[in-house]
Amino acid sequence: MVDIYTKPKISAAQIVLLFSILVLVVVVGIPVILIFLTAFFEDGKLNIPGFLQILKDPDTYQALWNSLVIAFGTTLVSTSVGVFFAWLVARTDLPFKKTMKALFLVPFMLPSFIGALAWKVLLSPRAGYINKFLMVLLGLDTAPIDIMSMGGIIVIESMYLFPFVFLQVESALERMDPTLEESARISGAGLLTITRKITLPLVLPSILSGALLVALYSLAHFGVPAILGTEKGIYNIPTKIYERIYSSGGSFRAIRVGTILSTILVISAALILKAQDFLLKKGKYQIIAGKSMRPMLLKLRALRTPLLIVSILYIGITVILPTVTIFLVGGLKTYGLSFETKNLTWANYLEIFRWKMTKDAIWNSVYLSLGAALVTMLAGTMISYVIVKSRPKGKFILELLGVLPFSLPGTVIALGVILTWSGRFGINIYNTPWIIFVAYVARYMAFSLKSNSAALQQVSDSLEEASRACGATHFQTLKNIVLPLIRPGMISAFFLIFLPALRELTTSVLLYGPTTRTIGVAIYALNEDGETVRAAALASVALVIILIGETSIRKFLARLQKQE
Amino acid sequence: MKKQTWFWIAILMAISNLLYAGGSKESTASAQGEKKEKLMVYTSMKEVLIGELRDAFVKKHPNVSFDYYSAGAGKIMAKIAAERQSKQLVCDVIWTSEIPDFIAMKKEGILEPYISPEAKNVVSPVSDPEGYFTAARLGTLGITYNTNKVKNPPKTWQDLLKPEWKGGFAIANPALSGTAMVSIGLIVNTFGWEFIEKLKANGARMGQGSGQVVDDTASGDLLGCIGVDYITIDKIKKGAPLGIVFPPEMLVIPSPVAIFKGTPNLSAAKKFVDFLLSKEGQTIIANSYTLPSRPDVPIVKDVGLVEAKDAVARAMKVDYNKLMAEKQSVIDKFQQIMQGK
C-alpha cells in the first residue's frame, strides 16, 4: 500500500528534477563546456601555450585592457553619479521627489546603443552638432569634445547605467534606521563625521553591489564601444570577437580566439559575482530596519532650486536630447543636411513599415522576446522550485548550473550557442530564429531564476505541509497554493526578460541570419552600412515600441497588484 | 480578465510563429512541386539599387519568392563560410564587388557555371569564359567630397596629399567592404604602398563600410573619402552636400554575380542572373547611377558618371589572380598602416 503510493510520487519528482537538470545542461551547460574546451584544447590536445599566445597578441591584449579600463571607468562614473542623485532624492528636501525618482530611472529605458548613436551625431569631432556650435561660440579651430574615444565611451555608458547604483543606494538610504544618525548627532558629531562614520559604512554594501552590477554589465557590453569605438580602432572584448569572426571569413581560428577571450570574460564575471555575493552576505549585518521613521532630511536651503535644475538638466541632456536627435535625424532626407523644415520628411518612417528587412526585424524581435520570456519564465519557475523547495539528491548539480547563467555575458552565450547548435550534435539551427531563441533562454535564465526563487523563498514550507496534511495531492498543492503565491514573481520574471530581449544586440549580432535580424541588429547594420537616417528612423520606432511596452506593462502590473 | 486573454493570445502567436519559422524549410521543400520557387541572394549592393531590382524581378516572376541579404562583402563571405561549415548554405546567388572572392570560390569548386543567353552582350575588364561568374555592373569609385568644406575639389589622387586634406580623408575598411578591398589593391598596384603611407601621414583614416564613409563625408565628419558612384550620387540627388570626381587613373570594379553549386533553386537562380543581365535589369542598374555592364544600355548623364568605354580605358589595372592570393596580406597591411601599428 505504502509502496504503491510513494513510488509514482518519487518518480514524478525525479522526472521534474531530471528535466530541470536537462534544460540547464542543454541550454547553458554544454555551450559553456564547449567554450572552455575550444579555448584550451586544440586538435584534442591541451594547448596552454596556444592559449597564452593569443592573450599576448597585442591586438587581443589591447582589447582586454580596453574592456577593463571601460568597465572600471564606467563603474567609477556611474557610481558617483548614482550615489549623488540617490542621496539627493532620499536625504534632502529636494522638491518633486517622487517625480524626480521616477525620472532618474528613465535612462534605463533608452537602449544604450541608440543613445550612443545619438551622441555620435551630436558630438562627433568634426560634424557633431554640439561641437560645431561650440566651435562657433568659442571661436575654436578644432572640436572641443571627441566622443569617439575611451572617455566618450565611458561617459555614454555611465549615462545609461547609473540607475543600477541609484536604485540600490536610494532604497538603502530610505530604509536606513535614522536613530543611528540621531544618536551620533546627540553625541555631538557633525554632519561630516556622521556621514563618514555612520551613513557611508551602512550604505557601502549597497553602493558596492550596485557598482559591481555596472562593472559586470559594462565589461561585456557591445553596443556603445561598437558604435563609438571601432571606427577609431578602439575595441573591447565583445567588439573584438565580433570583428574577428566577421573579418576572417568565419574561420574556426576566429571562433577559437573568441572562445579564449570569452573565458577571460567568464572568469572576470565570476570574480565580480563572487565579490558581490560576499558583500551581500556581509550586508545582512547592516542595521537597516524595515519599518522606521523617515530619516531626517537635509535642508538644501538656497541650493534647493539650483540642485533641482541640475537634476532636470541632467535628465534633459541624457534622455530627452538624444531622443529628440534620433527622431530628427530619422526625419532627414539624407544625412548631413541641417534640421530645417524643408529638409525633413516622413519618408524614412514610412519606409520602415514598407521595407521587408525592417518589418521582419521588428516582428522577429517581438515574437522572439515573447517566446523566450514565456519559456524562460516557466523553466525558471520549475528549476527554482526544485532548488528552493524539494531537496532531492543531486540538487547541488542544479545549484551549480543555476548560478552559471549569471556569469555568462551575451557574447559568450552567442559563441557557445554557435558551437553547440550548428550541427555538432546532429541539430543544426544556424540561421534560423531558433538559435537566437535558445541563446535568449540561456541569457535570461538568470533573471528568471532570481525572480522566481526570491518569490519561492517567501512561501513558507508550512503552507505546503498544511495543504498536504489536509489531503491535497502534490499537484493540487502546487496548483492551488504555490503557484498563486508566486505568480507575481513569475510575471515580473516574464517582463524582466521580455523588455531587455526586445532591444537585445550583443547576442543576436553574432547569431542573426539573412531573415532573422532583430531590431537591434537591424539598427546596427543600417548604421554600419551608412544608412544613418534609416537607422535613426528605425531606432525611433523601436523607442516608441519600448515606451508602449514599458507603460502598458506598468499599468498591467499595477492592476494585478490591486487584484492580489 | 480581458487583458489577460489578449496577453495569452499574443504569446500563442509568438510561439506558433517561432514554430512556423523554424520549420519553414520543410514546408517550402514540399511546395516546390507546385512550381513555387524560392531564391535567396546575398549582395553587397545597397537597398537603393537592389530594392528596385527586386520589385521588377518579382513583378516579372511572381512565382519566385525572392529575398535578399544586403551587407558588406566581408560580412557576406563570413556568413557564407559559417553556413558552409554548418553545412547549411542558405544563399543561392551571390553578387558583390570583391572579385578575388569569386576567383577563389571558383577554384574551390563551389560555384555553378552558367552562361546566360544575355552574357554575350556583357563587356567587362574581368570575365570568366567558363561562366562561373559574370559581371552585372561596372562599379566606379571616385573621390567623394563635402561641398561645404572643400571649395577646391581634387583633380588627381595626389591632391589628397596636400595639407588642406590633413586629417580629413578616409577609405572604408577592406575587411568589411569589397569595393574598398579591390580599390586598395588597384591603388597599391598603381602607386605602391608609399601612397597609402603618405595618405596616412596626412591623417587619413580607415572607416567602416563603404556607405558609412560617404555618410560621414556628407555630415562633414570627413572632408572626403573613396566613394562608390551610386551611393554618392543617390545622396547628392537627395540633397546631401556632396560632390564626386573621378581622377585620371580610375577605379573601375566589376560586380560579378554567381550561382552556388548544388542550390535547390537553380532555375530561379538562372532566372535572376538572366534578369540582371537583361536590358531591363541593366537599365534599372544604370538608372541607379552606376555603370551597366552592357554597352547597349545608356548611362545617366549630367551626374558626373564616366562612360563605360572611357572608364575602362582609364582604369587602373591589377592581376586579379595575384590579388586573390594576396588578399589577406593586403587587408592586414592596410589596417596596420592605418591603425599605426
Coordinates of C-alpha atoms in Angstrom, one line a residue, chain A residues 59 120 124-128 132 148 226-227 230-233 235 240 242-243 245-252 255 333-337 351 355-357 360 363-364 366-368 370-371 374-375 377 422-423 428-434 437 487 491 494-495 509-515 517 524-525 527-534 552 555-556 559-560 563, chain B residues 1 3-4 7-8 10-15 17-19 21-23 25 40 42 46-48 54 66-72 74-83 85-90 148-149 166-169 173 175-176 205-213 215-216 218-223 231 234-236 238-241 328 331 335 339 341:
Chain A
D59 CA 45.7 43.1 -30.6
K120 CA 27.8 60.4 -32.2
S124 CA 31.5 63.5 -33.3
P125 CA 34.6 65.6 -33.7
R126 CA 34.0 67.4 -36.9
A127 CA 30.4 67.1 -37.7
G128 CA 28.7 66.8 -34.2
K132 CA 30.0 72.7 -34.4
M148 CA 34.7 58.7 -30.2
A226 CA 30.9 49.2 -31.3
I227 CA 29.3 52.5 -32.4
T230 CA 35.5 50.6 -33.7
E231 CA 35.9 53.4 -36.3
K232 CA 38.8 54.8 -34.2
G233 CA 40.3 51.4 -33.7
Y235 CA 38.0 47.6 -29.4
K240 CA 37.0 42.3 -30.9
Y242 CA 32.7 40.3 -33.4
E243 CA 35.4 41.9 -35.7
I245 CA 34.5 36.5 -36.6
Y246 CA 33.4 38.8 -39.4
S247 CA 36.7 39.7 -40.9
S248 CA 38.2 36.2 -41.1
G249 CA 35.5 34.6 -43.1
G250 CA 34.1 32.8 -40.2
S251 CA 37.1 30.6 -39.9
F252 CA 37.5 28.3 -36.9
I255 CA 35.9 31.3 -33.2
K333 CA 16.0 63.5 -46.3
T334 CA 19.7 62.5 -46.2
Y335 CA 22.3 62.6 -43.6
G336 CA 24.4 65.8 -43.5
L337 CA 21.5 68.3 -44.1
E351 CA 9.8 53.2 -45.3
W355 CA 10.7 47.6 -46.2
K356 CA 10.8 43.9 -45.6
M357 CA 14.1 43.9 -43.8
D360 CA 11.0 41.4 -40.4
W363 CA 8.4 41.2 -35.9
N364 CA 11.4 38.9 -35.1
V366 CA 8.7 40.9 -30.8
Y367 CA 8.0 37.2 -31.2
L368 CA 11.5 36.0 -30.1
L370 CA 7.7 37.0 -26.2
G371 CA 8.6 33.3 -26.7
L374 CA 7.5 32.7 -21.7
V375 CA 9.7 29.6 -21.9
M377 CA 9.8 32.1 -17.1
S422 CA 25.4 24.2 -35.7
G423 CA 25.4 20.5 -36.4
N428 CA 21.6 22.4 -36.9
I429 CA 19.6 25.5 -36.3
Y430 CA 22.1 28.0 -37.5
N431 CA 20.5 30.8 -39.5
T432 CA 17.0 30.0 -38.1
P433 CA 15.3 32.1 -35.4
W434 CA 15.7 29.1 -33.1
F437 CA 15.7 31.8 -29.2
R487 CA 2.5 34.4 -9.6
I491 CA 5.1 37.7 -14.0
F494 CA 8.4 37.5 -17.7
F495 CA 8.8 41.2 -18.1
V509 CA 24.6 40.4 -33.6
L510 CA 26.6 37.2 -33.7
L511 CA 23.7 34.9 -34.5
Y512 CA 21.5 36.5 -37.0
G513 CA 20.8 35.1 -40.4
P514 CA 19.6 36.8 -43.6
T515 CA 16.0 36.7 -42.5
R517 CA 17.7 40.1 -37.9
Y524 CA 23.3 48.4 -36.0
A525 CA 23.7 47.1 -39.6
N527 CA 24.3 52.4 -39.2
E528 CA 27.3 50.4 -40.2
D529 CA 26.2 50.5 -43.9
G530 CA 26.0 54.3 -43.8
E531 CA 22.2 54.4 -43.9
T532 CA 22.3 56.8 -40.9
V533 CA 18.9 58.3 -41.4
R534 CA 17.2 55.0 -41.8
S552 CA 1.4 49.2 -20.7
K555 CA -0.3 49.5 -15.9
F556 CA -0.8 45.8 -16.2
R559 CA -3.8 46.3 -11.9
L560 CA -2.5 42.9 -11.0
Q563 CA -6.3 42.3 -7.7
Chain B
M1 CA -9.5 39.2 -17.4
K3 CA -6.4 41.9 -20.9
Q4 CA -5.0 38.6 -19.8
F7 CA -1.8 38.6 -23.3
W8 CA -2.0 34.8 -23.8
A10 CA 0.0 37.3 -28.1
I11 CA 2.2 34.6 -26.5
L12 CA 0.5 31.9 -28.5
M13 CA 1.1 33.8 -31.7
A14 CA 4.7 34.3 -30.8
I15 CA 5.2 30.6 -30.2
N17 CA 5.4 31.9 -35.3
L18 CA 8.6 30.5 -33.9
L19 CA 7.5 27.0 -34.8
A21 CA 9.7 29.9 -39.0
G22 CA 11.8 27.1 -37.6
G23 CA 10.0 24.6 -39.7
K25 CA 12.4 24.8 -44.6
M40 CA 18.0 34.0 -51.7
Y42 CA 23.4 37.7 -50.9
K46 CA 22.7 48.8 -51.1
E47 CA 18.9 49.0 -50.8
V48 CA 18.7 51.9 -53.4
R54 CA 13.7 43.1 -56.6
F66 CA 12.6 36.4 -53.7
D67 CA 14.6 37.5 -50.7
Y68 CA 18.0 39.1 -50.3
Y69 CA 20.5 39.9 -47.6
S70 CA 22.4 43.1 -48.1
A71 CA 25.7 43.6 -46.2
G72 CA 29.3 44.4 -46.9
G74 CA 33.4 40.8 -46.0
K75 CA 30.4 40.0 -43.9
I76 CA 28.7 38.1 -46.7
M77 CA 31.8 35.9 -47.1
A78 CA 32.0 35.3 -43.4
K79 CA 28.3 34.4 -43.3
I80 CA 28.8 32.0 -46.2
A81 CA 31.9 30.4 -44.6
A82 CA 29.9 29.9 -41.4
E83 CA 27.0 28.4 -43.3
Q85 CA 30.9 25.0 -42.0
S86 CA 27.5 24.1 -40.6
K87 CA 26.6 22.5 -43.9
Q88 CA 23.6 24.7 -44.4
L89 CA 24.1 27.2 -47.2
V90 CA 21.1 29.4 -47.4
N148 CA 30.6 72.8 -47.9
K149 CA 34.1 72.2 -46.7
K166 CA 45.0 66.9 -43.4
G167 CA 43.0 64.6 -41.2
G168 CA 40.0 64.6 -43.4
F169 CA 40.2 61.6 -45.8
N173 CA 37.6 49.0 -44.1
A175 CA 37.8 43.7 -44.3
L176 CA 34.1 44.8 -44.5
R205 CA 41.9 57.0 -41.6
M206 CA 40.1 53.8 -42.1
G207 CA 36.3 54.0 -41.9
Q208 CA 33.7 51.2 -41.6
G209 CA 31.5 50.2 -44.5
S210 CA 31.5 51.8 -48.0
G211 CA 28.2 53.5 -47.2
Q212 CA 29.3 54.9 -43.9
V213 CA 32.3 56.8 -45.2
D215 CA 27.6 59.5 -44.9
D216 CA 30.4 60.7 -42.7
A218 CA 28.1 64.2 -46.0
S219 CA 27.9 65.2 -42.4
G220 CA 31.2 66.9 -42.6
D221 CA 32.9 64.5 -40.2
L222 CA 35.2 63.7 -43.2
L223 CA 36.2 66.1 -45.9
I231 CA 25.9 55.6 -53.1
D234 CA 21.9 58.9 -54.7
K235 CA 22.7 61.1 -51.7
I236 CA 23.5 64.1 -53.9
K238 CA 18.5 63.7 -52.1
G239 CA 20.2 67.0 -51.4
A240 CA 23.4 65.9 -49.5
P241 CA 26.3 68.5 -49.7
Q328 CA 44.5 38.7 -46.7
I331 CA 44.0 43.8 -45.9
Q335 CA 45.0 48.0 -41.5
Q339 CA 46.0 52.0 -37.3
K341 CA 50.9 49.7 -35.8

